[in-house]
XYZ file of N, CA and C in Angstrom:
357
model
N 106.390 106.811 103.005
C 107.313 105.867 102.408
C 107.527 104.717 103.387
N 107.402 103.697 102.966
C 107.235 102.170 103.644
C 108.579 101.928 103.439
N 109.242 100.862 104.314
C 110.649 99.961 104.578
C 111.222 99.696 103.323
N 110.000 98.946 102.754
C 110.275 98.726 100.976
C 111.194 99.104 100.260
N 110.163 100.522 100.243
C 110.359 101.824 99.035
C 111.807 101.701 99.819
N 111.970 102.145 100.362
C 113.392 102.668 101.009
C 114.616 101.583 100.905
N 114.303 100.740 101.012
C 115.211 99.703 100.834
C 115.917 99.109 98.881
N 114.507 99.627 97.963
C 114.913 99.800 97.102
C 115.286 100.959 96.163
N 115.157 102.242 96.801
C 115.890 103.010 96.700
C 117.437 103.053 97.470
N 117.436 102.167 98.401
C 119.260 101.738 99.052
C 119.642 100.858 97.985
N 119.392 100.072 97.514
C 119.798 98.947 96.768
C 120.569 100.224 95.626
N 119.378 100.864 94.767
C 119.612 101.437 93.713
C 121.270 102.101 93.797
N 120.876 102.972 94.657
C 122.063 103.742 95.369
C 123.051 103.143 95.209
N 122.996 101.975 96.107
C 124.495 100.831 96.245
C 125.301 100.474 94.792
N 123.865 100.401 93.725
C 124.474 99.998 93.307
C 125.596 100.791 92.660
N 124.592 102.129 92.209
C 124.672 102.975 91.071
C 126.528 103.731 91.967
N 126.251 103.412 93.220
C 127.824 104.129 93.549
C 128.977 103.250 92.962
N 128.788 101.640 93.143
C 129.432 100.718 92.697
C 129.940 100.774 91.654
N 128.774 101.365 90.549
C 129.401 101.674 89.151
C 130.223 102.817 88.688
N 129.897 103.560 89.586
C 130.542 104.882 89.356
C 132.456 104.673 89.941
N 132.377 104.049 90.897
C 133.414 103.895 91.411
C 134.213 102.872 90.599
N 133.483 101.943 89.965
C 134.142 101.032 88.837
C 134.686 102.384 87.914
N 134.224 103.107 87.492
C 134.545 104.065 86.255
C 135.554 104.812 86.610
N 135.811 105.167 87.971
C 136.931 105.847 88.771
C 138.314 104.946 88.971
N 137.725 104.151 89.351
C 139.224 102.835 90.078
C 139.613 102.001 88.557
N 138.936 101.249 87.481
C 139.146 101.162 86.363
C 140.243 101.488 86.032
N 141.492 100.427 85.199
C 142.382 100.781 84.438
C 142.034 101.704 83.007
N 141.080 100.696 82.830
C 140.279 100.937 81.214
C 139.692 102.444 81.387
N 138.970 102.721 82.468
C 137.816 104.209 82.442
C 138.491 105.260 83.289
N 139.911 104.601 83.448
C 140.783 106.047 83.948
C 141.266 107.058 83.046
N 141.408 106.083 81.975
C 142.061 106.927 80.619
C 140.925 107.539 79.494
N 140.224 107.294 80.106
C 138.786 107.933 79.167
C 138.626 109.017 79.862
N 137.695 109.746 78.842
C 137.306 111.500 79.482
C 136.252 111.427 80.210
N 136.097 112.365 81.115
C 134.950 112.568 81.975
C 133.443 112.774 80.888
N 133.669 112.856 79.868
C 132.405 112.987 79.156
C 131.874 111.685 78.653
N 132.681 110.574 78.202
C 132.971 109.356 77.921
C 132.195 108.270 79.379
N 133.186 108.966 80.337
C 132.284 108.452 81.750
C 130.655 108.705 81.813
N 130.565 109.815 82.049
C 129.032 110.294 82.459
C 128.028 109.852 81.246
N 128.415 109.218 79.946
C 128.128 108.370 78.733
C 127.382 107.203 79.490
N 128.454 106.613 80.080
C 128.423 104.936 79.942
C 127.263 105.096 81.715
N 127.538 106.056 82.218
C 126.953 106.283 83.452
C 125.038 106.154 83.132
N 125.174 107.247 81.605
C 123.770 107.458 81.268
C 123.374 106.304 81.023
N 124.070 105.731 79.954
C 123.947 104.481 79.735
C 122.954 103.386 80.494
N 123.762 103.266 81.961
C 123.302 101.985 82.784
C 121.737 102.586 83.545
N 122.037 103.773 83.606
C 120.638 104.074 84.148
C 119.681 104.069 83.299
N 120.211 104.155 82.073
C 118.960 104.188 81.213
C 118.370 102.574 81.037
N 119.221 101.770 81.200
C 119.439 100.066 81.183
C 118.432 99.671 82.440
N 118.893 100.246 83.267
C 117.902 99.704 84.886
C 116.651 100.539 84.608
N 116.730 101.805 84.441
C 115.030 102.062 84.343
C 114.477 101.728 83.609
N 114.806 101.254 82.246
C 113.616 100.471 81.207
C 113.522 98.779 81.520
N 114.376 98.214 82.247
C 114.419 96.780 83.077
C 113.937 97.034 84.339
N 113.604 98.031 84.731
C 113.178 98.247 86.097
C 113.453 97.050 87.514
N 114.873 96.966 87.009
C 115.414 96.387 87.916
C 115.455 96.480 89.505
N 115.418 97.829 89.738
C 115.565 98.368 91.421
C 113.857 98.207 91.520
N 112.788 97.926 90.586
C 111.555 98.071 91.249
C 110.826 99.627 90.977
N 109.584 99.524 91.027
C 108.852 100.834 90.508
C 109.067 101.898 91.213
N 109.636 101.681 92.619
C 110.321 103.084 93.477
C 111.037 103.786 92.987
N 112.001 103.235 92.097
C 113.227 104.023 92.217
C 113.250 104.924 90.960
N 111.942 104.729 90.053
C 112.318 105.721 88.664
C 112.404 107.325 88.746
N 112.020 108.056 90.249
C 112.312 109.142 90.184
C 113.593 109.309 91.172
N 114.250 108.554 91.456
C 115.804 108.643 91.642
C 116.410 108.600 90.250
N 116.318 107.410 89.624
C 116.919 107.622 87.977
C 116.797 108.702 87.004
N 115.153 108.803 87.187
C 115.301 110.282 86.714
C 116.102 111.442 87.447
N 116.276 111.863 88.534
C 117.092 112.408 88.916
C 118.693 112.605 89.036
N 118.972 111.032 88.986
C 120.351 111.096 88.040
C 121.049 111.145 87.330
N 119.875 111.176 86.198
C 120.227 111.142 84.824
C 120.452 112.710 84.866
N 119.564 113.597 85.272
C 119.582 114.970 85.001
C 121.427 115.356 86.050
N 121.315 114.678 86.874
C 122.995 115.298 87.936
C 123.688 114.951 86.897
N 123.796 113.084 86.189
C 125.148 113.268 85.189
C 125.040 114.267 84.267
N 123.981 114.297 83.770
C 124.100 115.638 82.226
C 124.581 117.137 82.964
N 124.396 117.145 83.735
C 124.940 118.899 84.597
C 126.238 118.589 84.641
N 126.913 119.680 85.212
C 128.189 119.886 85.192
C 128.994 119.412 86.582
N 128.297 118.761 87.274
C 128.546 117.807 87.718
C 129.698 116.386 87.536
N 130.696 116.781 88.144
C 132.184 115.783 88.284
C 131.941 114.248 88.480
N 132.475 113.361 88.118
C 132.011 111.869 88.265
C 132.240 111.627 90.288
N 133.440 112.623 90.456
C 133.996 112.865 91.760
C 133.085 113.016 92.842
N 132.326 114.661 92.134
C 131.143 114.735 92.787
C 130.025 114.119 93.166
N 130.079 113.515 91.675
C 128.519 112.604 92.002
C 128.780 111.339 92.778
N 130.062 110.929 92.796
C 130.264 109.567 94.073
C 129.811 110.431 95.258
N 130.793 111.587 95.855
C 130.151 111.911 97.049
C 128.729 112.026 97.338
N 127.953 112.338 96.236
C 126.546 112.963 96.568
C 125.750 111.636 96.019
N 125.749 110.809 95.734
C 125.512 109.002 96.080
C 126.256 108.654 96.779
N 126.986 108.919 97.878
C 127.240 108.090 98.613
C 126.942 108.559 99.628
N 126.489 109.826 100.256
C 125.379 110.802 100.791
C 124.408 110.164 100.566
N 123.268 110.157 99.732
C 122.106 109.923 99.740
C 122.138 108.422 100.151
N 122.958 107.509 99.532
C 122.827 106.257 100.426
C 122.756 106.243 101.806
N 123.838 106.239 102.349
C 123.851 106.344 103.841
C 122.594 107.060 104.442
N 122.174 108.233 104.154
C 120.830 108.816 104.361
C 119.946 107.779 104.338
N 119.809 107.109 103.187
C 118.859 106.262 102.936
C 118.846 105.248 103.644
N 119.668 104.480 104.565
C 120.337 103.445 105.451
C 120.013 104.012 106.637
N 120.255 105.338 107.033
C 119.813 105.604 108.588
C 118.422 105.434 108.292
N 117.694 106.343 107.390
C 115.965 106.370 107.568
C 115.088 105.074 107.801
N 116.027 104.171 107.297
C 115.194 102.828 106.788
C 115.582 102.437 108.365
N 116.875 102.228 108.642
C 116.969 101.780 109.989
C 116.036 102.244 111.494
N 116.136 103.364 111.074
C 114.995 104.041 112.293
C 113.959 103.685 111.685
N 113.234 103.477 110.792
C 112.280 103.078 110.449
C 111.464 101.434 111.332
N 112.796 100.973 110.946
C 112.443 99.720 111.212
C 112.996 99.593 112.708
N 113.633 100.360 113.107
C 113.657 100.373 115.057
C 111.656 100.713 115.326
N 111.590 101.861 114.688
C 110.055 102.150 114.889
C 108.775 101.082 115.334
N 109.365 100.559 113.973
C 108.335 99.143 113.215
C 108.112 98.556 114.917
N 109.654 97.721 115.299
C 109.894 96.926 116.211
C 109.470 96.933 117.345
N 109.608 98.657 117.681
C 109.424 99.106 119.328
C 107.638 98.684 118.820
N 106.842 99.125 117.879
C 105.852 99.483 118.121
C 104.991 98.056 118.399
N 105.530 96.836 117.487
C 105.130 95.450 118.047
C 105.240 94.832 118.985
N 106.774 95.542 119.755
C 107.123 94.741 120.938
C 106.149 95.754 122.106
N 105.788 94.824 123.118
C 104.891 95.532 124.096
C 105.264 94.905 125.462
N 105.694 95.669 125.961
C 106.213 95.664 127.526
C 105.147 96.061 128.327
N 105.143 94.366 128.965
C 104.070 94.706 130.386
C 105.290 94.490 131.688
N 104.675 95.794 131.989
C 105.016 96.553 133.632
C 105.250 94.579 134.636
N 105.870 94.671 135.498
C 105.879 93.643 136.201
C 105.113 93.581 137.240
N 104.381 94.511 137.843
C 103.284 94.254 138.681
C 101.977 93.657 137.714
N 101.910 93.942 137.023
C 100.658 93.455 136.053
C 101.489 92.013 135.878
N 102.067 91.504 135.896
C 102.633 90.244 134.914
C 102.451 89.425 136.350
N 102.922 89.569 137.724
C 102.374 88.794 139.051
C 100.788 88.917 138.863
N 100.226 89.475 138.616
C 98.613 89.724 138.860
C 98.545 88.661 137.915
N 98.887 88.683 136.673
C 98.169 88.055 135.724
C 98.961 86.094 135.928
N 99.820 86.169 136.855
C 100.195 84.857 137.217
C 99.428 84.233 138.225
N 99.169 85.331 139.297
C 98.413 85.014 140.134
C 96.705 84.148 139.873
N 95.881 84.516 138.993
C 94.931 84.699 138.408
C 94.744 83.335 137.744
């Protein structure tokens, strides 16, 4: 998995917590039922994966969330466990790209760097 992939599977994440937490904090989707929620939840994922908005990475995250909302799975729960996999997804990419960096940047020793002034 490349920087990419990973970055648009963070996006997805971001967003999909965003919405969920709209459905939680909401005047309007406080007073609705948790079944009503995990509805409008199916809803948007079903909206981004046929717009393939997050990009061709992310359809087996969507598929995978679609299957957590239909389980018995709490709207509660599923913020924590997206907002888990984000952050996950934020360290990997970050070490990733420390990786990337160290591996372009190339440190010459300082006795070699007089030689090669000398010269």
């Amino acid at each position: 998995m490349d920087i990419k992939q990973l970055s648009e599977i963070q996006c997805f994440y971001t967003h999909f917590l965003v919405k969920i937490r709209q459905l939680e904090t909401s005047q309007f989707y406080r007073k609705q039922s948790t079944e009503y929620k995990k509805s409008e939840l199916s809803e948007w994922l079903i909206h981004h994966k046929s717009a393939k908005t997050f990009g061709e990475h992310v359809r087996h995250e969507i598929f995978h969330m679609l299957e957590l909302v239909a389980s018995e799975v709490t709207v509660c729960e599923l913020e924590k466990k997206i907002g888990n996999l984000e952050s996950n997804c934020e360290g990997i990419r970050l070490e990733l790209e420390d990786k990337l960096q160290l591996r372009d940047v190339k440190i010459t020793p300082n006795w070699q760097r007089r030689i090669s002034e000398r010269v």
